[in-house]
Coordinates of C-alpha atoms and ligand atoms in Angstrom, one line a residue:
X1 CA 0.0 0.0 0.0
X2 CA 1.4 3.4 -0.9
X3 CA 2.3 5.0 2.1
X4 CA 3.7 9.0 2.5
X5 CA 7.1 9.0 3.5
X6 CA 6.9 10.2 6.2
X7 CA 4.2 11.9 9.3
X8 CA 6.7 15.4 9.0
X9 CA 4.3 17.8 7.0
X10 CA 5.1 17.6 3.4
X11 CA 5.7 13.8 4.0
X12 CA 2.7 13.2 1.9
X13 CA 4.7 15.0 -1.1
X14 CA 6.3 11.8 -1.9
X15 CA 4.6 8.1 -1.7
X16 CA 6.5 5.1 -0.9
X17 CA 5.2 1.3 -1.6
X18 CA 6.9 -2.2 -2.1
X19 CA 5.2 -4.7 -3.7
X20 CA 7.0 -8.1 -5.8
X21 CA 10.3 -6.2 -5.1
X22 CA 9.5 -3.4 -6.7
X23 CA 9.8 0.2 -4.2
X24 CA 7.5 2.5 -6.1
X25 CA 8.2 6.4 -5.3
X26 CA 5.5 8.5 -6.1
X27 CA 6.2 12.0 -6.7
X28 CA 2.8 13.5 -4.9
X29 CA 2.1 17.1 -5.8
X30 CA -0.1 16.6 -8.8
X31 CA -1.7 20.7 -8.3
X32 CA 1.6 21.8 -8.9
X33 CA 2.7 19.0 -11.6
X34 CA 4.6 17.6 -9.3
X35 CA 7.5 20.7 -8.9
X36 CA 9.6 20.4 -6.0
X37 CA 9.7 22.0 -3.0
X38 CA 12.7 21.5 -0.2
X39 CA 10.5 19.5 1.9
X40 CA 9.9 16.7 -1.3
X41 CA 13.6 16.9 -2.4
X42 CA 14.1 15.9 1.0
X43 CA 11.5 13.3 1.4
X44 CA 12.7 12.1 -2.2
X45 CA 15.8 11.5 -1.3
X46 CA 14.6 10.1 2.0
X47 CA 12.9 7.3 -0.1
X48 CA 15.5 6.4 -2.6
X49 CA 17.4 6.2 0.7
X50 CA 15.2 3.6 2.2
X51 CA 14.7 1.7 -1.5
X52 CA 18.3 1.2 -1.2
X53 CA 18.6 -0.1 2.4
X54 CA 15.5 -2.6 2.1
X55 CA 17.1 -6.1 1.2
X56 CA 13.5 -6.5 -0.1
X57 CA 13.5 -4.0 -2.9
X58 CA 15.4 -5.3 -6.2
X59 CA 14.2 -2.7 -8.2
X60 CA 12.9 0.9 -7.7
X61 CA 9.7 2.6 -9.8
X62 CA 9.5 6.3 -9.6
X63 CA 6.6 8.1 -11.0
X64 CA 4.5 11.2 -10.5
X65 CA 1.3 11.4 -9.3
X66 CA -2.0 13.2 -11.8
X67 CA -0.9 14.7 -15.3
X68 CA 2.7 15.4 -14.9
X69 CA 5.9 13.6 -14.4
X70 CA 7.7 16.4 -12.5
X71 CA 7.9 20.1 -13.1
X72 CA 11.5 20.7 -11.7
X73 CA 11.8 23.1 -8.8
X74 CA 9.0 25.0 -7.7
X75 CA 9.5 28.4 -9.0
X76 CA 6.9 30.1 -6.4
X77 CA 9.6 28.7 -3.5
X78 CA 12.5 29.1 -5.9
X79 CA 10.7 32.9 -6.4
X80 CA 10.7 33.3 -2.7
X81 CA 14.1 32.4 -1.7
X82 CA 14.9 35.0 -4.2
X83 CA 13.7 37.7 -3.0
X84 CA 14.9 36.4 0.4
X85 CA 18.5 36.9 -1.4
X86 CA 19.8 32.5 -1.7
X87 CA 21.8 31.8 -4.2
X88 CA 21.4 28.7 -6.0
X89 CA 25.2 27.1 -5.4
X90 CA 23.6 25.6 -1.6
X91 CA 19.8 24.4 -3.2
X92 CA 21.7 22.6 -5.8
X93 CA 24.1 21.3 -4.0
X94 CA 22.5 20.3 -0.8
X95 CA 19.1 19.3 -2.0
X96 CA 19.7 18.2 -6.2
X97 CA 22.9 16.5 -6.0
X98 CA 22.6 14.1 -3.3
X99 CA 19.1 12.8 -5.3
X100 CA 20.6 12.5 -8.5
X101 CA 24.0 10.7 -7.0
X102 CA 21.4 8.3 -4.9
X103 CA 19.9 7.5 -8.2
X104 CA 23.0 6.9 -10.1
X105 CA 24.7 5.0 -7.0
X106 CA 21.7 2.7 -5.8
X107 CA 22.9 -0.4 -6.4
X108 CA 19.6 -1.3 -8.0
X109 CA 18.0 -0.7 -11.0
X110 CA 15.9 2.6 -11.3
X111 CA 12.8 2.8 -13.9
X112 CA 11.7 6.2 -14.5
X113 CA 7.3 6.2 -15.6
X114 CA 7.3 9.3 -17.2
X115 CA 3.2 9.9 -17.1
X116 CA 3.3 13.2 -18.3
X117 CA 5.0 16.6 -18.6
X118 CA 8.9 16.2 -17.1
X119 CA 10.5 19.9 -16.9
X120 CA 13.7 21.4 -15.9
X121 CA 15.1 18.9 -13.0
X122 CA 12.2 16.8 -13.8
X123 CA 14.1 15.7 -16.7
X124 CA 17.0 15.0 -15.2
X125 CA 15.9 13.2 -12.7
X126 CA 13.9 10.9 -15.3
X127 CA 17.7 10.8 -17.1
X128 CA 19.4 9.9 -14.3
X129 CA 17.2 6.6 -13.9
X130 CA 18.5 3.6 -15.5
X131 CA 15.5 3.2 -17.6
X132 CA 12.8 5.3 -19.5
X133 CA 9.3 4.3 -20.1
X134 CA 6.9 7.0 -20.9
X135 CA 3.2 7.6 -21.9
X136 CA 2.5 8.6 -25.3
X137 CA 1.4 11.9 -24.2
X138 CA 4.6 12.8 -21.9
X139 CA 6.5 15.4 -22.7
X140 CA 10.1 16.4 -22.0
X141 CA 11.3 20.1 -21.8
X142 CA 14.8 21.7 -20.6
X143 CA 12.8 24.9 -19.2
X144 CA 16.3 25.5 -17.6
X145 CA 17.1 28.3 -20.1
X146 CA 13.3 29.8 -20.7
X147 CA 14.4 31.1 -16.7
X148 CA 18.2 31.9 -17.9
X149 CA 19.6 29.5 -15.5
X150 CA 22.3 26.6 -16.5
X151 CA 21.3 22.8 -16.3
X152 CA 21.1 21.0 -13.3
X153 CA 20.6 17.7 -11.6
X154 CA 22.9 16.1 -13.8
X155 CA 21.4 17.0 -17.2
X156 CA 24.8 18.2 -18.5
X157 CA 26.1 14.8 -18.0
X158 CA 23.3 12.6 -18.8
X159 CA 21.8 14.1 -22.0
X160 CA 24.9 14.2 -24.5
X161 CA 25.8 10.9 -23.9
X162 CA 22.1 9.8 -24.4
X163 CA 21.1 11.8 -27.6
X164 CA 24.9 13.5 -28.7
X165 CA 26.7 16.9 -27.7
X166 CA 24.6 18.6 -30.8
X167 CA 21.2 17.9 -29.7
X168 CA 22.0 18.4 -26.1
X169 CA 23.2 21.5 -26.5
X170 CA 20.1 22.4 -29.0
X171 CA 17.5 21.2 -26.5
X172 CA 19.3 22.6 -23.1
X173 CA 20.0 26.1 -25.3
X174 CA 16.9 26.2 -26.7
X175 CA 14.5 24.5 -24.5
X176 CA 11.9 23.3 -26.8
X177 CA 9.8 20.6 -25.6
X178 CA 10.2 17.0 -27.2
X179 CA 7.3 14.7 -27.3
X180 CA 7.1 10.8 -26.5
X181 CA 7.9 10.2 -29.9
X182 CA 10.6 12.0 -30.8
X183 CA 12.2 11.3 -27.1
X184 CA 12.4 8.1 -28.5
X185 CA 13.6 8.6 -31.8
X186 CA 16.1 10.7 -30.2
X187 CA 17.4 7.9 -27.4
X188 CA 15.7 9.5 -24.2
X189 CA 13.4 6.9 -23.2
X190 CA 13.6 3.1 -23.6
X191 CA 10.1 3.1 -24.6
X192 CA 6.4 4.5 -25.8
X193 CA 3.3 3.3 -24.7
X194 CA -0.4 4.3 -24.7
X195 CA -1.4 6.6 -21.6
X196 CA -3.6 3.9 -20.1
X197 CA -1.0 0.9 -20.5
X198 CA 1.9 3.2 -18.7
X199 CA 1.9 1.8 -15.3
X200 CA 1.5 -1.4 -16.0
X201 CA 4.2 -1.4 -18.5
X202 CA 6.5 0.6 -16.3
X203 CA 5.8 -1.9 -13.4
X204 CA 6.2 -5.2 -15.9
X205 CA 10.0 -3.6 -16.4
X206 CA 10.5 -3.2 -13.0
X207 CA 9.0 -6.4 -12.0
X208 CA 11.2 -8.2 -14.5
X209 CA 14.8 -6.2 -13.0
X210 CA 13.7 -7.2 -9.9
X211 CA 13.7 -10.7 -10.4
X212 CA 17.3 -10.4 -12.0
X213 CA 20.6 -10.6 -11.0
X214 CA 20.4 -7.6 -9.1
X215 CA 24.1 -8.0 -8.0
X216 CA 25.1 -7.7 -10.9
X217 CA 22.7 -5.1 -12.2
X218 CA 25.1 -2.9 -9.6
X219 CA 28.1 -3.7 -11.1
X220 CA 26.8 -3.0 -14.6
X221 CA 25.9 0.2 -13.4
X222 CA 29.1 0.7 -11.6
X223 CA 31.0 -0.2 -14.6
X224 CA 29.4 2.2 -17.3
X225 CA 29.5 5.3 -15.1
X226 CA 33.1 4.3 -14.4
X227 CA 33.9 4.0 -18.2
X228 CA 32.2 6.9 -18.8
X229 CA 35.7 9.4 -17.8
X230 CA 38.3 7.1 -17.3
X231 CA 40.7 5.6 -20.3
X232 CA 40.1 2.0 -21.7
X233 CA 43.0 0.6 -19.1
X234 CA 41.2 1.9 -16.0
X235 CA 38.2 0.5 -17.8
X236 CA 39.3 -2.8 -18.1
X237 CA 40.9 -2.9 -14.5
X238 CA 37.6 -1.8 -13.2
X239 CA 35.6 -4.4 -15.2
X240 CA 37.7 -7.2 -13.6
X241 CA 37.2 -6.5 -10.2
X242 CA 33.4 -6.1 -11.0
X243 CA 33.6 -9.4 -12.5
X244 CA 35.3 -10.9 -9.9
X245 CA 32.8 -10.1 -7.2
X246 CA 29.9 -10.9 -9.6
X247 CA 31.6 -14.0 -9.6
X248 CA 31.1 -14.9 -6.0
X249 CA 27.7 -14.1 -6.1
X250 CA 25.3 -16.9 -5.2
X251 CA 23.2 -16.0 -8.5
X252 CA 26.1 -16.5 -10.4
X253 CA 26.8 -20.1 -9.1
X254 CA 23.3 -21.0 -9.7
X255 CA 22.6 -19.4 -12.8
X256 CA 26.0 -21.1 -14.6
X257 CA 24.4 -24.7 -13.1
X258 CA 20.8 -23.5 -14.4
X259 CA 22.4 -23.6 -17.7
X260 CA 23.8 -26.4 -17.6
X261 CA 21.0 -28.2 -16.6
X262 CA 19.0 -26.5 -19.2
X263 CA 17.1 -24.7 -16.7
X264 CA 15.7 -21.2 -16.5
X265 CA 17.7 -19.3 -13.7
X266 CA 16.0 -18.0 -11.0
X267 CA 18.2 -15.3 -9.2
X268 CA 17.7 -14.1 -5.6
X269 CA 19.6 -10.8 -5.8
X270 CA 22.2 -12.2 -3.6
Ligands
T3D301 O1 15.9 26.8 -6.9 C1 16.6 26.0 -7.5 O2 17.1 25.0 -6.9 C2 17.0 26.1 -9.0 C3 16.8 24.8 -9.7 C4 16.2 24.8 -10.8 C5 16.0 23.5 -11.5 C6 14.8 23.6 -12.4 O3 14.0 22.6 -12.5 S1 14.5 25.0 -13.4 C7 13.0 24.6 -14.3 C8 11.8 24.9 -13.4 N1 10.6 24.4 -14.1 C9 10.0 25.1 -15.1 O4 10.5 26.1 -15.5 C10 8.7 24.5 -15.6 C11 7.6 25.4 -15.3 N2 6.3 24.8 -15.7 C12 5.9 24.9 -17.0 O5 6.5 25.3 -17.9 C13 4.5 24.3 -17.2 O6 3.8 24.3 -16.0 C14 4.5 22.9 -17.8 C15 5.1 23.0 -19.2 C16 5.4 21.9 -17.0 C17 3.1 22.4 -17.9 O7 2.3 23.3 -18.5 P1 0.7 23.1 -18.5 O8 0.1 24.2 -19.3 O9 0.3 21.7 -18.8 O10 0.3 23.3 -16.9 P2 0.3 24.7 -16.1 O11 -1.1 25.2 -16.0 O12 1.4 25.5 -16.4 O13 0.6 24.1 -14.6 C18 -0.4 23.5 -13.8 C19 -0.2 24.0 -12.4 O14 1.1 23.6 -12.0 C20 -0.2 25.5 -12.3 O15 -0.7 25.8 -11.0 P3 -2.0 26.7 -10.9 O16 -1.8 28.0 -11.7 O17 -3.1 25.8 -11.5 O18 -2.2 26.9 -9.4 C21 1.3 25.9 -12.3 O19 1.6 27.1 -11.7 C22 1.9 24.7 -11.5 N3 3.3 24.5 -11.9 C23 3.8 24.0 -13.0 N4 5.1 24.0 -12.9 C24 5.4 24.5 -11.8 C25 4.3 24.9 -11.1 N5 4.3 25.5 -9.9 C26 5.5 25.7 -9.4 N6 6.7 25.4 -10.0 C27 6.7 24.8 -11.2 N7 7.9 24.5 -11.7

């Protein structure tokens, strides 16, 4: 059952349920499209917290909650601090980087249900997942730049190596919105489905990572974002240390005699 994170006000902002494995973070501020305040950044990253200490979560499902995905930060807060004279250098920082890194670093794969409009940091958080699936009618825009502020949340990082330096720069500069379609086209999402099949499609996905290897889910993980700024030798060092601890993994001893026995592997995540 879907639970607020937490009895704090605000904890309602964000929705936290396990069910087959699967932690499902609900992102719940559907008047507001789901924009962030401090109190849901922190709640957010309260959840992925607790997703990744659970033994019983193998995979994690983060969606919003009504007709968008997420907004990005709430300008009428963002508006007030302001006028209250914060910079951004200690929002970002304290409240954007620690979600995005939690994403990146759980050792567990992350499906993004992108049920609607994602803007700004709602983007990038739906980049930084390790999957994509989103309804037909979602929408992605890099409203960083309509507000004249730089990307954030990762977006620099995440969005040339998903759809090249060109486009990246194109849709962070000029901050047109990209539909479903063309998100996919483009190398955004993973995949496109009808409005109505999105949450069960997003869940199948999930469902499916959490009955996989989920150690070595980790260490792909590990392994790519590693590779992605070191030279081919560090790669290569890096990938045989992963390998080697996949190797010990009990999945890995029962998987290699599944095959053998021409049998389907069932992996326990351990
Ligand atoms: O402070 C920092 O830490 C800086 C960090 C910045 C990171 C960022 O994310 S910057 C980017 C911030 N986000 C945006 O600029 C997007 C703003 N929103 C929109 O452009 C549009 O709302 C959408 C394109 C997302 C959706 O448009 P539409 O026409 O479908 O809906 P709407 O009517 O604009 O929005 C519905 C309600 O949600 C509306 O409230 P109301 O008037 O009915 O009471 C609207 O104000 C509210 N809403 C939407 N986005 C935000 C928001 N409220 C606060 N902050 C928002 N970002």
């Amino acid at each position: 059952m879907e639970q607020p994170m937490d009895a704090r006000p605000g904890g309602e902002q964000v929705l936290y349920a396990v069910e087959q494995g699967v932690a499902t973070i609900t992102l719940n501020r559907p008047d507001a499209m789901n924009a962030l305040t401090i109190v849901m950044k922190a709640a957010l990253l309260e959840a992925l917290e607790r997703a990744r200490d659970e033994a019983d979560v193998r995979a994690v499902l983060l969606t919003g909650a009504g007709r968008g995905f997420c907004a990005g930060q709430d300008l009428r807060e963002h508006a007030e601090n302001l006028a209250a004279g914060a910079g951004l250098d200690d929002t970002v920082r304290a409240h954007y980087n620690p979600i995005v890194l939690a994403i990146t670093g759980m050792g567990k794969p992350v499906v993004a249900a992108v049920n609607g409009y994602a803007a700004g940091a709602g983007v990038s958080l739906a980049l930084a997942c390790d999957f994509r699936v989103a309804a037909e009618n979602a929408r992605f825009a890099m409203a960083f730049s309509a507000i004249a502020l730089a990307p954030d949340s990762g977006a620099s990082w995440t969005l040339p190596r998903l759809v090249g330096a060109a486009k990246a720069r194109e849709l962070l500069m000029l901050g047109d919105p990209v539909d479903a379609a063309e998100a996919a086209r483009l190398g955004m999402v993973t995949s496109v489905v009808p409005a109505e099949e999105l949450a069960r499609s997003a869940r199948d996905l999930a469902v499916r990572l959490a009955q996989g290897p989920t150690l070595a889910y980790g260490a792909i993980k590990q392994a790519l974002d590693f590779s992605a700024a070191q030279p081919l030798e560090d790669a290569l060092s890096m990938e045989a240390d992963l390998q080697d601890a996949c190797a010990k993994t009990e999945d890995h001893h029962s998987a290699t005699r599944a095959f053998l026995a021409k049998q389907r592997p069932v992996y326990e995540g351990r």
